[in-house]
């Protein structure tokens, strides 16, 4: 820099010498081109340092994604969440979008937007679910390509549905509900009022679905007798329990595929495997494990005993657990109450729950499925007794019972078919009646419009008769006087004047017809002013 530059022009000479012997003198010893390249050299050195120590700064995809997204969780939540971090968004998934839903599905879905106008609402379908997973778990999101590949390979619809809800709730959080779940109360009511001031200490809200621990040792019902409800729940984003669920499902299905020696897309599962692998049982096991993980050290292990026969909701390890009536009312078991109760928050209609037909439960050849007992203890005990007694029979006796059962089932199926056909006919008849009524209303309306139009046209084209014309002229002439042969409004004639006017008119007609007035009678007035 020249001593004549503006930055040095005002510096005293004694200070100039000091600057020239300091950094200025040092800079003058370095070539100009080298000085200009120093920042570039510094950047290269820093990059080289990072390359040599890459192992220190690199984490596994899952760990790095969790850390990075936990860091930005507050910012993400702030965009669509309340002050406590619960995103104000409702999620559902179904085969088709709302424009193509059946009426019953659409009516049920509308309850969520009607009762929660301040919430965003989104439905993922078979046409856009893959796009969502790729966006959320791709390089610009959580960066888990293994999850994307796994989800793409799964070919079982119910497994895919369970997997998708966990992926959604981990990525964005909010409220998830199956498409056949009706919202009875605003989402705000999902949290009892006594917890409103401590929502920052709650990460998740779930309800109990089945609370029948007396069946825990049953060979079929044991794995399903104690479970949280997963057809409706709400949580904050990036909860480890949701990602753990996804990873557990991946490990489980991959091991099953290896055991069956088939590709992941060719797996065959039964009902119990679905329930325990991805459904409520898996959901419950993962939640209990997470509760114990974050509970204070030295605290007693958290088991289903903490939630059996709950009289009111409670918070356990940052999870608000509601009683069975909240999300699972009207089941007829587990003391679930009914949907008219004040504590009932949703109503599950089950019209979308046809997947057990593709993944059947265990059914005894004679006594059928034990689940038909709907957790009634006496019914289950009778089923167990009959099954055990059947085992002790000879082959001939078993075949005889099978034949009797087959005949009974045939009769039941015939009756069901008749009832189904009758229901279809009634529905078709009702639809036909409704359409006929609508068509008749439309015809009646058109007929009324046609009649009114014809009446107006006939009135306008109707010919006038002489008598009617005279009477009309008389009516129009009332209240008028003649001036210069033209009617002048404003004055009404008195009765005497009307009679005189009629007499004058008669005399005038006689005169025009050649009749002369009688001699001796006064001449008639010529005009309205006495002959002037």
PDB file of N, CA and C in Angstrom, residues 97-147:
ATOM      1  N   UNK A  97     -57.201 -41.686  -3.657  1.00  0.00           N
ATOM      2  CA  UNK A  97     -57.303 -40.354  -3.085  1.00  0.00           C
ATOM      3  C   UNK A  97     -58.759 -40.041  -2.750  1.00  0.00           C
ATOM      4  N   UNK A  98     -59.002 -38.951  -1.981  1.00  0.00           N
ATOM      5  CA  UNK A  98     -60.375 -38.635  -1.568  1.00  0.00           C
ATOM      6  C   UNK A  98     -61.352 -38.447  -2.715  1.00  0.00           C
ATOM      7  N   UNK A  99     -60.873 -37.998  -3.881  1.00  0.00           N
ATOM      8  CA  UNK A  99     -61.781 -37.801  -5.014  1.00  0.00           C
ATOM      9  C   UNK A  99     -62.387 -39.112  -5.503  1.00  0.00           C
ATOM     10  N   UNK A 100     -61.709 -40.230  -5.228  1.00  0.00           N
ATOM     11  CA  UNK A 100     -62.173 -41.521  -5.710  1.00  0.00           C
ATOM     12  C   UNK A 100     -62.584 -42.469  -4.586  1.00  0.00           C
ATOM     13  N   UNK A 101     -62.711 -41.971  -3.381  1.00  0.00           N
ATOM     14  CA  UNK A 101     -63.098 -42.802  -2.246  1.00  0.00           C
ATOM     15  C   UNK A 101     -64.569 -43.182  -2.323  1.00  0.00           C
ATOM     16  N   UNK A 102     -64.882 -44.319  -1.731  1.00  0.00           N
ATOM     17  CA  UNK A 102     -66.283 -44.677  -1.537  1.00  0.00           C
ATOM     18  C   UNK A 102     -66.920 -43.702  -0.554  1.00  0.00           C
ATOM     19  N   UNK A 103     -68.235 -43.589  -0.614  1.00  0.00           N
ATOM     20  CA  UNK A 103     -68.937 -42.601   0.214  1.00  0.00           C
ATOM     21  C   UNK A 103     -68.664 -42.815   1.692  1.00  0.00           C
ATOM     22  N   UNK A 104     -68.687 -44.068   2.137  1.00  0.00           N
ATOM     23  CA  UNK A 104     -68.482 -44.324   3.568  1.00  0.00           C
ATOM     24  C   UNK A 104     -67.074 -43.922   4.005  1.00  0.00           C
ATOM     25  N   UNK A 105     -66.066 -44.168   3.166  1.00  0.00           N
ATOM     26  CA  UNK A 105     -64.701 -43.775   3.512  1.00  0.00           C
ATOM     27  C   UNK A 105     -64.570 -42.253   3.531  1.00  0.00           C
ATOM     28  N   UNK A 106     -65.158 -41.608   2.562  1.00  0.00           N
ATOM     29  CA  UNK A 106     -65.067 -40.154   2.485  1.00  0.00           C
ATOM     30  C   UNK A 106     -65.791 -39.495   3.649  1.00  0.00           C
ATOM     31  N   UNK A 107     -66.968 -39.992   3.993  1.00  0.00           N
ATOM     32  CA  UNK A 107     -67.714 -39.416   5.118  1.00  0.00           C
ATOM     33  C   UNK A 107     -66.945 -39.558   6.417  1.00  0.00           C
ATOM     34  N   UNK A 108     -66.293 -40.712   6.592  1.00  0.00           N
ATOM     35  CA  UNK A 108     -65.496 -40.917   7.806  1.00  0.00           C
ATOM     36  C   UNK A 108     -64.274 -40.005   7.817  1.00  0.00           C
ATOM     37  N   UNK A 109     -63.627 -39.870   6.674  1.00  0.00           N
ATOM     38  CA  UNK A 109     -62.434 -39.016   6.595  1.00  0.00           C
ATOM     39  C   UNK A 109     -62.780 -37.553   6.851  1.00  0.00           C
ATOM     40  N   UNK A 110     -63.949 -37.119   6.411  1.00  0.00           N
ATOM     41  CA  UNK A 110     -64.336 -35.717   6.585  1.00  0.00           C
ATOM     42  C   UNK A 110     -64.435 -35.308   8.047  1.00  0.00           C
ATOM     43  N   UNK A 111     -64.688 -36.270   8.924  1.00  0.00           N
ATOM     44  CA  UNK A 111     -64.832 -35.918  10.337  1.00  0.00           C
ATOM     45  C   UNK A 111     -63.552 -35.319  10.904  1.00  0.00           C
ATOM     46  N   UNK A 112     -62.411 -35.717  10.356  1.00  0.00           N
ATOM     47  CA  UNK A 112     -61.134 -35.201  10.874  1.00  0.00           C
ATOM     48  C   UNK A 112     -60.933 -33.733  10.495  1.00  0.00           C
ATOM     49  N   UNK A 113     -61.300 -33.371   9.286  1.00  0.00           N
ATOM     50  CA  UNK A 113     -61.139 -31.978   8.879  1.00  0.00           C
ATOM     51  C   UNK A 113     -62.245 -31.101   9.456  1.00  0.00           C
ATOM     52  N   UNK A 114     -63.425 -31.656   9.628  1.00  0.00           N
ATOM     53  CA  UNK A 114     -64.541 -30.876  10.171  1.00  0.00           C
ATOM     54  C   UNK A 114     -64.296 -30.494  11.617  1.00  0.00           C
ATOM     55  N   UNK A 115     -63.810 -31.440  12.405  1.00  0.00           N
ATOM     56  CA  UNK A 115     -63.626 -31.188  13.844  1.00  0.00           C
ATOM     57  C   UNK A 115     -62.279 -30.536  14.164  1.00  0.00           C
ATOM     58  N   UNK A 116     -61.383 -30.465  13.167  1.00  0.00           N
ATOM     59  CA  UNK A 116     -60.051 -29.886  13.416  1.00  0.00           C
ATOM     60  C   UNK A 116     -59.672 -28.930  12.291  1.00  0.00           C
ATOM     61  N   UNK A 117     -60.374 -27.803  12.173  1.00  0.00           N
ATOM     62  CA  UNK A 117     -60.124 -26.896  11.042  1.00  0.00           C
ATOM     63  C   UNK A 117     -58.740 -26.265  11.052  1.00  0.00           C
ATOM     64  N   UNK A 118     -58.063 -26.241  12.184  1.00  0.00           N
ATOM     65  CA  UNK A 118     -56.730 -25.646  12.239  1.00  0.00           C
ATOM     66  C   UNK A 118     -55.607 -26.604  11.879  1.00  0.00           C
ATOM     67  N   UNK A 119     -55.940 -27.828  11.457  1.00  0.00           N
ATOM     68  CA  UNK A 119     -54.935 -28.842  11.145  1.00  0.00           C
ATOM     69  C   UNK A 119     -54.817 -29.057   9.644  1.00  0.00           C
ATOM     70  N   UNK A 120     -53.602 -29.347   9.191  1.00  0.00           N
ATOM     71  CA  UNK A 120     -53.404 -29.791   7.818  1.00  0.00           C
ATOM     72  C   UNK A 120     -53.818 -31.253   7.717  1.00  0.00           C
ATOM     73  N   UNK A 121     -54.222 -31.655   6.526  1.00  0.00           N
ATOM     74  CA  UNK A 121     -54.715 -33.015   6.322  1.00  0.00           C
ATOM     75  C   UNK A 121     -54.123 -33.564   5.026  1.00  0.00           C
ATOM     76  N   UNK A 122     -53.640 -34.806   5.100  1.00  0.00           N
ATOM     77  CA  UNK A 122     -53.037 -35.407   3.911  1.00  0.00           C
ATOM     78  C   UNK A 122     -53.308 -36.908   3.887  1.00  0.00           C
ATOM     79  N   UNK A 123     -53.612 -37.408   2.697  1.00  0.00           N
ATOM     80  CA  UNK A 123     -53.816 -38.840   2.483  1.00  0.00           C
ATOM     81  C   UNK A 123     -52.741 -39.341   1.528  1.00  0.00           C
ATOM     82  N   UNK A 124     -52.005 -40.358   1.942  1.00  0.00           N
ATOM     83  CA  UNK A 124     -51.049 -41.017   1.054  1.00  0.00           C
ATOM     84  C   UNK A 124     -51.732 -42.239   0.453  1.00  0.00           C
ATOM     85  N   UNK A 125     -51.523 -42.450  -0.832  1.00  0.00           N
ATOM     86  CA  UNK A 125     -52.210 -43.517  -1.554  1.00  0.00           C
ATOM     87  C   UNK A 125     -51.208 -44.481  -2.177  1.00  0.00           C
ATOM     88  N   UNK A 126     -51.760 -45.494  -2.831  1.00  0.00           N
ATOM     89  CA  UNK A 126     -50.892 -46.453  -3.524  1.00  0.00           C
ATOM     90  C   UNK A 126     -50.149 -45.809  -4.688  1.00  0.00           C
ATOM     91  N   UNK A 127     -50.584 -44.633  -5.095  1.00  0.00           N
ATOM     92  CA  UNK A 127     -49.950 -43.954  -6.230  1.00  0.00           C
ATOM     93  C   UNK A 127     -48.867 -42.963  -5.827  1.00  0.00           C
ATOM     94  N   UNK A 128     -48.867 -42.516  -4.569  1.00  0.00           N
ATOM     95  CA  UNK A 128     -47.877 -41.505  -4.192  1.00  0.00           C
ATOM     96  C   UNK A 128     -47.077 -41.859  -2.940  1.00  0.00           C
ATOM     97  N   UNK A 129     -47.313 -43.036  -2.349  1.00  0.00           N
ATOM     98  CA  UNK A 129     -46.590 -43.385  -1.132  1.00  0.00           C
ATOM     99  C   UNK A 129     -45.097 -43.543  -1.388  1.00  0.00           C
ATOM    100  N   UNK A 130     -44.748 -44.129  -2.539  1.00  0.00           N
ATOM    101  CA  UNK A 130     -43.334 -44.338  -2.850  1.00  0.00           C
ATOM    102  C   UNK A 130     -42.615 -43.008  -3.035  1.00  0.00           C
ATOM    103  N   UNK A 131     -43.303 -42.063  -3.655  1.00  0.00           N
ATOM    104  CA  UNK A 131     -42.708 -40.729  -3.837  1.00  0.00           C
ATOM    105  C   UNK A 131     -42.431 -40.094  -2.487  1.00  0.00           C
ATOM    106  N   UNK A 132     -43.367 -40.247  -1.550  1.00  0.00           N
ATOM    107  CA  UNK A 132     -43.183 -39.673  -0.217  1.00  0.00           C
ATOM    108  C   UNK A 132     -41.987 -40.310   0.494  1.00  0.00           C
ATOM    109  N   UNK A 133     -41.900 -41.630   0.467  1.00  0.00           N
ATOM    110  CA  UNK A 133     -40.799 -42.316   1.151  1.00  0.00           C
ATOM    111  C   UNK A 133     -39.464 -41.910   0.545  1.00  0.00           C
ATOM    112  N   UNK A 134     -39.391 -41.820  -0.775  1.00  0.00           N
ATOM    113  CA  UNK A 134     -38.142 -41.411  -1.432  1.00  0.00           C
ATOM    114  C   UNK A 134     -37.763 -39.988  -1.053  1.00  0.00           C
ATOM    115  N   UNK A 135     -38.743 -39.123  -0.929  1.00  0.00           N
ATOM    116  CA  UNK A 135     -38.454 -37.727  -0.584  1.00  0.00           C
ATOM    117  C   UNK A 135     -37.984 -37.588   0.859  1.00  0.00           C
ATOM    118  N   UNK A 136     -38.666 -38.277   1.781  1.00  0.00           N
ATOM    119  CA  UNK A 136     -38.347 -38.120   3.193  1.00  0.00           C
ATOM    120  C   UNK A 136     -37.082 -38.883   3.601  1.00  0.00           C
ATOM    121  N   UNK A 137     -36.832 -40.028   2.960  1.00  0.00           N
ATOM    122  CA  UNK A 137     -35.714 -40.876   3.369  1.00  0.00           C
ATOM    123  C   UNK A 137     -34.595 -40.918   2.329  1.00  0.00           C
ATOM    124  N   UNK A 138     -34.660 -39.998   1.377  1.00  0.00           N
ATOM    125  CA  UNK A 138     -33.605 -39.892   0.388  1.00  0.00           C
ATOM    126  C   UNK A 138     -32.456 -39.020   0.871  1.00  0.00           C
ATOM    127  N   UNK A 139     -31.508 -38.684  -0.025  1.00  0.00           N
ATOM    128  CA  UNK A 139     -30.320 -37.900   0.356  1.00  0.00           C
ATOM    129  C   UNK A 139     -30.645 -36.521   0.920  1.00  0.00           C
ATOM    130  N   UNK A 140     -31.749 -35.920   0.463  1.00  0.00           N
ATOM    131  CA  UNK A 140     -32.113 -34.600   0.962  1.00  0.00           C
ATOM    132  C   UNK A 140     -32.930 -34.671   2.249  1.00  0.00           C
ATOM    133  N   UNK A 141     -33.208 -35.878   2.723  1.00  0.00           N
ATOM    134  CA  UNK A 141     -33.987 -36.048   3.942  1.00  0.00           C
ATOM    135  C   UNK A 141     -33.205 -36.790   4.999  1.00  0.00           C
ATOM    136  N   UNK A 142     -33.742 -37.909   5.424  1.00  0.00           N
ATOM    137  CA  UNK A 142     -33.113 -38.689   6.497  1.00  0.00           C
ATOM    138  C   UNK A 142     -31.941 -39.512   5.981  1.00  0.00           C
ATOM    139  N   UNK A 143     -31.870 -39.685   4.681  1.00  0.00           N
ATOM    140  CA  UNK A 143     -30.750 -40.363   4.031  1.00  0.00           C
ATOM    141  C   UNK A 143     -30.629 -41.816   4.483  1.00  0.00           C
ATOM    142  N   UNK A 144     -31.713 -42.563   4.240  1.00  0.00           N
ATOM    143  CA  UNK A 144     -31.698 -44.006   4.520  1.00  0.00           C
ATOM    144  C   UNK A 144     -32.120 -44.762   3.265  1.00  0.00           C
ATOM    145  N   UNK A 145     -31.202 -44.912   2.321  1.00  0.00           N
ATOM    146  CA  UNK A 145     -31.555 -45.634   1.084  1.00  0.00           C
ATOM    147  C   UNK A 145     -31.951 -47.077   1.337  1.00  0.00           C
ATOM    148  N   UNK A 146     -31.470 -47.673   2.424  1.00  0.00           N
ATOM    149  CA  UNK A 146     -31.855 -49.051   2.728  1.00  0.00           C
ATOM    150  C   UNK A 146     -33.341 -49.151   3.041  1.00  0.00           C
ATOM    151  N   UNK A 147     -33.901 -48.114   3.702  1.00  0.00           N
ATOM    152  CA  UNK A 147     -35.332 -48.099   4.000  1.00  0.00           C
ATOM    153  C   UNK A 147     -36.131 -47.947   2.707  1.00  0.00           C
TER     154      UNK A 147
END
